[in-house]
Coordinates of C-alpha atoms in Angstrom, one line a residue:
M1 CA 57.5 -30.8 -73.6
E2 CA 60.0 -32.7 -75.8
F3 CA 61.1 -31.5 -79.1
D4 CA 60.5 -34.4 -81.5
V5 CA 62.0 -34.8 -85.0
N6 CA 60.2 -36.8 -87.7
G7 CA 58.3 -38.7 -84.9
G8 CA 61.3 -40.5 -83.5
F9 CA 64.3 -38.3 -82.6
P10 CA 63.6 -36.3 -79.4
L11 CA 65.9 -33.7 -78.1
R12 CA 66.0 -34.2 -74.3
R13 CA 69.5 -33.3 -73.2
L14 CA 71.9 -30.9 -75.0
A15 CA 75.6 -30.4 -74.3
V16 CA 76.8 -26.9 -75.3
V17 CA 80.6 -26.4 -75.5
S18 CA 81.8 -22.8 -75.1
L19 CA 85.2 -23.1 -73.5
H20 CA 86.2 -19.5 -73.8
G21 CA 82.8 -17.7 -73.6
C22 CA 80.6 -18.0 -70.5
P23 CA 77.0 -16.9 -71.0
L24 CA 77.1 -15.4 -67.5
V25 CA 79.8 -12.9 -68.3
T26 CA 78.8 -9.3 -69.2
P27 CA 79.1 -8.8 -73.0
G28 CA 81.7 -6.2 -73.9
A29 CA 84.1 -7.2 -71.1
R30 CA 87.3 -8.9 -72.1
S31 CA 86.5 -11.5 -74.8
A32 CA 82.8 -11.7 -74.0
G33 CA 80.5 -10.5 -76.8
G34 CA 77.5 -11.5 -78.8
M35 CA 78.2 -15.2 -78.4
S36 CA 77.5 -14.9 -74.7
V37 CA 74.2 -13.2 -75.4
Y38 CA 73.3 -15.9 -77.9
L39 CA 74.2 -18.8 -75.6
R40 CA 72.2 -17.4 -72.7
Q41 CA 69.1 -16.6 -74.8
V42 CA 69.0 -19.9 -76.7
A43 CA 69.7 -22.1 -73.7
W44 CA 67.0 -20.5 -71.5
R45 CA 64.4 -20.7 -74.2
L46 CA 65.2 -24.4 -75.0
A47 CA 64.9 -25.1 -71.3
R48 CA 61.4 -23.6 -71.2
Q49 CA 60.5 -26.1 -74.0
G50 CA 61.6 -29.0 -71.8
V51 CA 65.2 -29.5 -72.9
C52 CA 67.9 -29.9 -70.3
V53 CA 71.0 -27.8 -71.3
D54 CA 74.5 -28.2 -69.9
I55 CA 76.9 -25.4 -70.9
F56 CA 80.5 -26.3 -70.5
T57 CA 82.9 -23.4 -70.1
R58 CA 86.3 -22.6 -68.6
S59 CA 86.3 -21.3 -65.0
H60 CA 86.6 -17.6 -64.8
Q61 CA 86.0 -17.1 -61.1
A62 CA 86.4 -19.1 -57.9
G63 CA 83.7 -21.4 -56.8
G64 CA 82.1 -24.7 -57.6
P65 CA 81.8 -26.4 -60.9
E66 CA 78.2 -25.6 -61.4
L67 CA 76.1 -22.4 -60.9
P68 CA 72.6 -23.4 -59.8
E69 CA 71.3 -19.9 -60.4
A70 CA 71.7 -20.4 -64.2
G71 CA 68.1 -21.4 -64.3
E72 CA 65.7 -24.3 -64.4
R73 CA 67.0 -27.1 -66.6
V74 CA 70.2 -25.0 -67.4
R75 CA 73.5 -25.7 -65.8
V76 CA 76.7 -23.7 -66.5
I77 CA 79.5 -26.0 -65.7
H78 CA 82.9 -24.3 -65.0
L79 CA 85.9 -26.5 -65.7
P80 CA 89.4 -25.8 -64.5
G81 CA 91.9 -24.9 -67.2
G82 CA 94.6 -22.3 -66.4
A83 CA 94.4 -19.0 -64.6
A84 CA 91.1 -17.2 -64.7
E85 CA 92.5 -14.1 -66.3
L86 CA 93.9 -15.8 -69.4
D87 CA 93.1 -14.4 -72.9
K88 CA 91.3 -16.8 -75.1
E89 CA 94.3 -17.4 -77.3
E90 CA 96.2 -18.6 -74.1
V91 CA 93.6 -21.3 -73.4
V92 CA 94.9 -23.6 -76.2
P93 CA 97.4 -25.5 -74.0
Y94 CA 94.6 -26.3 -71.5
L95 CA 92.1 -27.8 -74.1
P96 CA 93.0 -31.4 -73.2
D97 CA 92.4 -30.6 -69.5
L98 CA 89.1 -28.9 -70.3
Y99 CA 88.0 -31.9 -72.5
A100 CA 89.0 -34.3 -69.8
G101 CA 86.9 -32.4 -67.2
M102 CA 83.9 -32.2 -69.6
R103 CA 84.1 -36.0 -70.3
S104 CA 84.4 -36.9 -66.6
F105 CA 81.4 -34.8 -65.8
A106 CA 79.3 -36.3 -68.5
L107 CA 80.3 -39.9 -67.5
A108 CA 80.0 -39.3 -63.8
H109 CA 76.4 -38.0 -64.0
G110 CA 75.5 -40.7 -66.5
L111 CA 72.5 -38.9 -68.0
G112 CA 73.8 -38.8 -71.5
Y113 CA 73.2 -36.2 -74.3
D114 CA 71.3 -36.3 -77.5
L115 CA 73.6 -33.9 -79.3
V116 CA 76.7 -31.8 -78.7
H117 CA 76.9 -28.2 -80.0
S118 CA 80.3 -26.5 -80.1
H119 CA 80.8 -22.8 -80.3
Y120 CA 83.9 -21.1 -81.7
W121 CA 87.1 -22.9 -82.8
L122 CA 88.5 -23.4 -79.3
S123 CA 85.5 -25.6 -78.5
G124 CA 85.4 -27.6 -81.7
W125 CA 88.2 -30.0 -80.8
A126 CA 86.7 -30.9 -77.4
G127 CA 83.1 -30.9 -78.7
E128 CA 84.0 -33.3 -81.5
R129 CA 85.6 -35.8 -79.1
L130 CA 82.8 -35.6 -76.6
A131 CA 80.2 -36.3 -79.3
R132 CA 82.2 -39.3 -80.6
D133 CA 82.7 -40.6 -77.0
L134 CA 79.0 -40.5 -76.4
G135 CA 78.0 -41.7 -79.9
V136 CA 75.9 -38.6 -80.7
P137 CA 75.9 -36.0 -83.5
H138 CA 78.2 -33.0 -83.3
V139 CA 76.9 -29.6 -84.4
A140 CA 79.3 -26.7 -84.9
T141 CA 79.0 -22.9 -85.0
F142 CA 82.1 -20.9 -85.8
H143 CA 80.9 -17.4 -85.0
T144 CA 84.0 -16.0 -86.7
L145 CA 86.4 -17.5 -89.2
A146 CA 90.2 -17.0 -89.3
L147 CA 90.3 -16.8 -93.1
V148 CA 87.5 -14.2 -93.2
K149 CA 89.2 -12.1 -90.5
E150 CA 92.4 -12.1 -92.3
S151 CA 90.7 -10.9 -95.5
A152 CA 89.1 -8.1 -93.6
Y153 CA 92.1 -7.0 -91.4
E154 CA 95.9 -7.0 -91.7
E155 CA 96.4 -9.0 -88.5
R156 CA 97.3 -12.7 -89.1
E157 CA 95.5 -15.5 -87.4
S158 CA 97.4 -18.5 -86.0
E159 CA 97.9 -21.7 -88.0
E160 CA 96.7 -23.6 -85.0
R161 CA 93.3 -21.8 -85.3
K162 CA 93.1 -22.4 -89.1
Q163 CA 93.8 -26.1 -88.6
A164 CA 91.2 -26.3 -85.9
E165 CA 88.6 -24.6 -88.0
A166 CA 89.3 -26.9 -90.9
A167 CA 88.9 -29.9 -88.6
M168 CA 85.7 -28.4 -87.1
A169 CA 84.2 -28.3 -90.6
S170 CA 83.8 -32.1 -90.4
A171 CA 80.9 -31.7 -87.9
D172 CA 77.7 -33.6 -88.6
R173 CA 76.0 -30.2 -89.1
V174 CA 77.3 -26.6 -89.3
V175 CA 75.0 -23.8 -88.1
V176 CA 75.6 -20.3 -89.4
F177 CA 73.9 -16.9 -88.9
T178 CA 73.7 -15.7 -92.5
E179 CA 73.6 -16.8 -96.1
E180 CA 76.9 -15.1 -96.7
E181 CA 78.5 -17.3 -94.0
R182 CA 77.0 -20.4 -95.6
G183 CA 78.9 -19.3 -98.8
H184 CA 82.1 -19.0 -96.8
M185 CA 81.7 -22.5 -95.6
E186 CA 81.4 -23.9 -99.1
R187 CA 84.1 -21.7 -100.6
L188 CA 86.7 -21.9 -97.8
Y189 CA 86.1 -25.4 -96.4
G190 CA 84.3 -27.3 -99.1
I191 CA 81.3 -28.0 -97.0
H192 CA 78.3 -28.9 -99.1
P193 CA 75.5 -26.4 -98.6
E194 CA 73.1 -29.2 -97.6
R195 CA 75.2 -29.8 -94.4
V196 CA 74.9 -26.1 -93.4
S197 CA 71.8 -24.6 -91.7
V198 CA 71.2 -20.9 -91.6
A199 CA 69.7 -20.0 -88.2
P200 CA 70.0 -16.2 -87.6
S201 CA 70.6 -15.0 -84.1
G202 CA 68.0 -12.8 -82.4
V203 CA 67.1 -9.9 -80.1
D204 CA 65.0 -9.8 -76.9
L205 CA 62.0 -7.8 -78.1
D206 CA 60.6 -7.5 -74.6
R207 CA 63.7 -5.8 -73.3
F208 CA 64.8 -3.8 -76.3
R209 CA 62.0 -1.5 -77.4
P210 CA 61.4 2.2 -78.1
G211 CA 61.2 4.6 -75.2
G212 CA 61.4 8.3 -74.3
K213 CA 64.7 9.9 -75.2
A214 CA 64.6 12.7 -72.6
A215 CA 63.9 10.3 -69.8
A216 CA 66.6 7.9 -71.0
R217 CA 69.1 10.8 -71.1
R218 CA 68.3 11.6 -67.5
R219 CA 68.7 8.0 -66.4
T220 CA 72.0 7.6 -68.2
G221 CA 73.4 11.0 -67.2
L222 CA 73.9 12.1 -70.8
D223 CA 73.6 15.7 -71.9
P224 CA 70.0 16.3 -73.1
D225 CA 71.1 18.9 -75.7
T226 CA 74.1 17.1 -77.3
K227 CA 73.9 15.0 -80.4
T228 CA 75.1 11.6 -79.3
I229 CA 76.7 8.6 -81.0
L230 CA 76.9 5.3 -79.2
Y231 CA 79.3 2.4 -79.5
V232 CA 78.6 -0.9 -77.7
G233 CA 81.1 -3.7 -77.8
R234 CA 84.6 -5.0 -77.0
L235 CA 87.4 -2.5 -77.2
E236 CA 89.7 -4.1 -79.7
P237 CA 91.0 -3.0 -83.1
F238 CA 89.0 -5.6 -85.1
K239 CA 85.8 -4.0 -83.8
G240 CA 86.9 -0.6 -85.0
P241 CA 86.1 1.8 -82.1
D242 CA 89.3 3.7 -82.9
V243 CA 87.6 4.6 -86.3
L244 CA 84.8 6.3 -84.5
V245 CA 87.1 8.1 -82.1
R246 CA 89.1 9.5 -85.0
A247 CA 85.9 10.3 -86.9
L248 CA 84.6 12.3 -83.9
A249 CA 87.3 15.0 -84.6
A250 CA 85.4 15.9 -87.8
I251 CA 81.9 15.9 -86.2
P252 CA 81.6 19.2 -84.4
K253 CA 79.7 19.4 -81.1
A254 CA 78.8 15.7 -81.0
A255 CA 79.6 13.3 -78.2
L256 CA 80.6 9.7 -78.4
V257 CA 79.5 7.3 -75.7
V258 CA 81.8 4.2 -75.5
A259 CA 80.2 1.3 -73.6
G260 CA 82.6 -1.6 -73.3
G261 CA 85.7 -2.8 -71.6
G262 CA 86.5 -2.0 -68.0
P263 CA 88.9 -0.2 -65.7
V264 CA 91.6 -2.9 -66.0
D265 CA 90.9 -3.7 -69.7
E266 CA 93.9 -3.0 -72.0
G267 CA 91.5 -2.1 -74.8
A268 CA 90.2 0.8 -72.7
W269 CA 93.7 2.2 -72.1
W270 CA 94.4 1.8 -75.8
L271 CA 91.2 3.6 -76.9
R272 CA 91.8 6.5 -74.4
R273 CA 95.2 7.0 -75.9
V274 CA 93.6 7.2 -79.4
A275 CA 91.1 9.8 -78.1
E276 CA 94.0 11.9 -76.6
E277 CA 95.9 11.8 -79.9
A278 CA 92.8 12.8 -81.9
G279 CA 92.1 15.6 -79.4
V280 CA 88.6 14.5 -78.6
S281 CA 88.9 13.1 -75.1
E282 CA 86.6 15.8 -73.6
R283 CA 83.8 14.6 -76.0
V284 CA 84.1 10.9 -75.3
V285 CA 81.9 9.5 -72.5
W286 CA 83.3 6.3 -71.1
R287 CA 81.1 3.6 -69.7
D288 CA 82.2 0.1 -68.7
A289 CA 80.6 -3.0 -70.2
M290 CA 77.2 -3.3 -68.7
P291 CA 74.5 -6.0 -68.3
Q292 CA 71.8 -6.4 -70.9
E293 CA 69.2 -4.9 -68.7
R294 CA 71.0 -1.5 -68.6
L295 CA 71.6 -1.2 -72.3
P296 CA 68.1 -0.2 -73.5
D297 CA 68.4 3.2 -71.8
Y298 CA 71.6 3.9 -73.7
Y299 CA 70.2 2.8 -77.1
V300 CA 67.1 5.0 -76.6
A301 CA 69.2 7.9 -75.4
A302 CA 71.5 7.8 -78.4
D303 CA 70.8 9.6 -81.7
L304 CA 72.8 6.9 -83.6
L305 CA 74.5 3.7 -82.9
A306 CA 77.8 3.1 -84.8
V307 CA 79.2 -0.4 -85.6
P308 CA 82.5 0.0 -87.5
S309 CA 83.6 -3.6 -87.2
R310 CA 86.0 -5.0 -89.8
H311 CA 83.7 -8.0 -89.9
E312 CA 80.6 -9.2 -87.9
S313 CA 79.1 -12.7 -88.2
F314 CA 75.8 -11.2 -87.1
G315 CA 75.7 -7.8 -85.3
H316 CA 73.7 -8.0 -82.0
A317 CA 74.3 -4.4 -80.9
A318 CA 72.9 -3.1 -84.3
L319 CA 69.8 -5.2 -83.9
E320 CA 69.3 -4.2 -80.2
A321 CA 69.6 -0.5 -81.2
M322 CA 67.1 -0.8 -84.0
A323 CA 64.6 -2.6 -81.7
C324 CA 64.9 0.5 -79.5
G325 CA 64.1 2.8 -82.5
T326 CA 67.7 4.0 -82.9
P327 CA 69.2 4.1 -86.4
V328 CA 72.5 2.5 -87.1
V329 CA 75.6 3.5 -89.1
A330 CA 77.5 0.3 -89.6
A331 CA 80.3 -1.2 -91.7
D332 CA 79.2 -2.8 -95.0
A333 CA 80.6 -6.1 -93.8
G334 CA 79.5 -9.6 -92.9
G335 CA 76.2 -10.1 -91.1
L336 CA 75.7 -6.4 -90.8
R337 CA 74.5 -6.3 -94.4
E338 CA 71.6 -8.6 -93.5
V339 CA 70.9 -7.0 -90.1
V340 CA 70.8 -3.3 -91.1
A341 CA 68.5 -2.3 -93.9
N342 CA 70.6 0.2 -95.8
G343 CA 68.8 3.5 -96.3
V344 CA 65.8 2.3 -94.3
T345 CA 67.0 1.6 -90.7
G346 CA 70.5 3.1 -91.1
R347 CA 73.5 3.4 -93.3
L348 CA 76.2 1.0 -94.4
V349 CA 79.7 2.5 -94.9
A350 CA 82.2 0.8 -97.2
G351 CA 85.7 0.5 -95.7
H352 CA 87.0 1.9 -92.4
D353 CA 88.2 5.4 -93.3
P354 CA 87.3 7.7 -90.3
A355 CA 86.4 10.4 -92.9
D356 CA 83.8 8.2 -94.4
Y357 CA 82.2 7.5 -91.0
A358 CA 82.4 11.2 -90.1
A359 CA 80.5 12.1 -93.3
A360 CA 77.8 9.4 -92.8
L361 CA 77.3 10.2 -89.1
T362 CA 77.3 14.0 -89.7
E363 CA 74.7 13.7 -92.5
L364 CA 72.3 11.8 -90.3
L365 CA 72.9 13.9 -87.2
R366 CA 72.0 17.1 -89.2
D367 CA 68.9 15.6 -90.7
D368 CA 66.5 15.2 -87.8
E369 CA 63.6 14.2 -90.1
R370 CA 65.5 11.5 -91.9
R371 CA 66.9 10.1 -88.6
A372 CA 63.4 10.1 -87.1
Q373 CA 62.0 8.2 -90.1
M374 CA 64.7 5.6 -89.9
G375 CA 64.1 5.3 -86.2
A376 CA 60.4 4.7 -86.8
E377 CA 61.1 2.0 -89.4
A378 CA 63.8 0.2 -87.2
P379 CA 61.6 -1.7 -84.6
A380 CA 59.4 -3.4 -87.2
W381 CA 62.6 -4.5 -89.1
A382 CA 64.1 -5.8 -85.8
R383 CA 60.9 -7.8 -85.0
R384 CA 61.9 -10.1 -87.9
F385 CA 64.7 -11.4 -85.6
G386 CA 63.0 -12.3 -82.4
W387 CA 64.5 -15.0 -80.3
E388 CA 61.5 -17.3 -80.8
R389 CA 62.3 -17.5 -84.5
A390 CA 66.0 -17.9 -83.8
C391 CA 65.3 -20.9 -81.6
A392 CA 62.9 -22.4 -84.1
D393 CA 65.5 -22.2 -86.8
L394 CA 68.1 -23.7 -84.5
R395 CA 65.8 -26.6 -83.4
A396 CA 65.2 -27.3 -87.1
A397 CA 69.0 -27.6 -87.6
Y398 CA 69.2 -29.9 -84.6
G399 CA 66.4 -32.0 -86.1
Q400 CA 68.3 -32.5 -89.3
A401 CA 71.5 -33.6 -87.4
L402 CA 69.5 -36.0 -85.2
A403 CA 67.6 -37.5 -88.1
R404 CA 70.7 -38.1 -90.2
W405 CA 72.5 -39.7 -87.3
G406 CA 69.8 -42.3 -86.5
Q407 CA 70.5 -44.7 -83.6
R408 CA 72.0 -43.1 -80.5
A409 CA 72.9 -44.0 -77.0
V410 CA 70.3 -44.1 -74.2
V411 CA 69.6 -40.6 -72.8
Q412 CA 67.7 -40.1 -69.5
P413 CA 64.5 -37.9 -69.9
C414 CA 64.8 -34.3 -68.8
V415 CA 62.8 -33.4 -65.7
G416 CA 62.5 -30.2 -63.8

């Protein structure tokens, strides 16, 4: 079926620009994270509703420009732009090449798009140009903001990124995950709130749900008698896994499971050095980043999930854990404030002092009754964030962009 807006603005074909983040890459590996989960879930659901979705991303492996296994009505189009192993910051010089490849593909196939949606600042420049070339509206989602990151962490962001984000703010519509992020858009970039749509991300409630802890411990190979804290995500300082490793030194007899990175990931080497310095290496269980289908067992097996990020625009791991009935100890920052119900489904910790995390984690690990109560409350809270609601909110944002744009180029109907 077609998604129609105000009786006259159907969404038939959607171009998604995500030049540094491919939805087929395992979250937690290199620069892949919640954005990859979001793109995959939204695209596949829109496709089931009759929308053809083309996701343009940079090639990260050898092979053809399209991956037909992406799914019915969904194509992931890999564009050449530098060596496959480049970090996302190193992609900048190749943006003109990536844009040229994207434009050539769009023109060669001649099907047209109703709307272009860019994700992250690296995509904004190319997405804006493609939208203008095709005469269609441009929607932008930032995911993280340089100025917000700088306020949360001492590391400086590039002027190139700041300028790109300022330019990206001129999109026809900006989609954010939280009300706090909408406030950032107005305060930092002067975007009128009426041009910003709040469309929270989501969680797969069929995949992430409560289960038996003992069986999950057996399947994951975790000690059935050890209180276990879980970390899921990229292994980089901004995400704060070092805070947990240092906190572990003050939490006797507990284990920390780190699920992220990989054997050749510099972040993994860095975090292992931190564990050695803190004297807790023997109590850290290392797991590489894993596909979504393997994560539920780890969430269910854990006593607590910890999310010590300096900032999160949303917080997918926290929501997945709560859907599985596992309480969360998270940073009192960004979207985590809206995802975690403080005192109900977990605890929010101000700042990033390992001692404060050790105290919060220890308190809940010792209080089995309180932890069980939070775990029982968590799935119902998580159900407020199902992907169907997330897609409905996003479609409403698209509808506003399409309605305000008016006349557009001819787009071929989506079939399949």
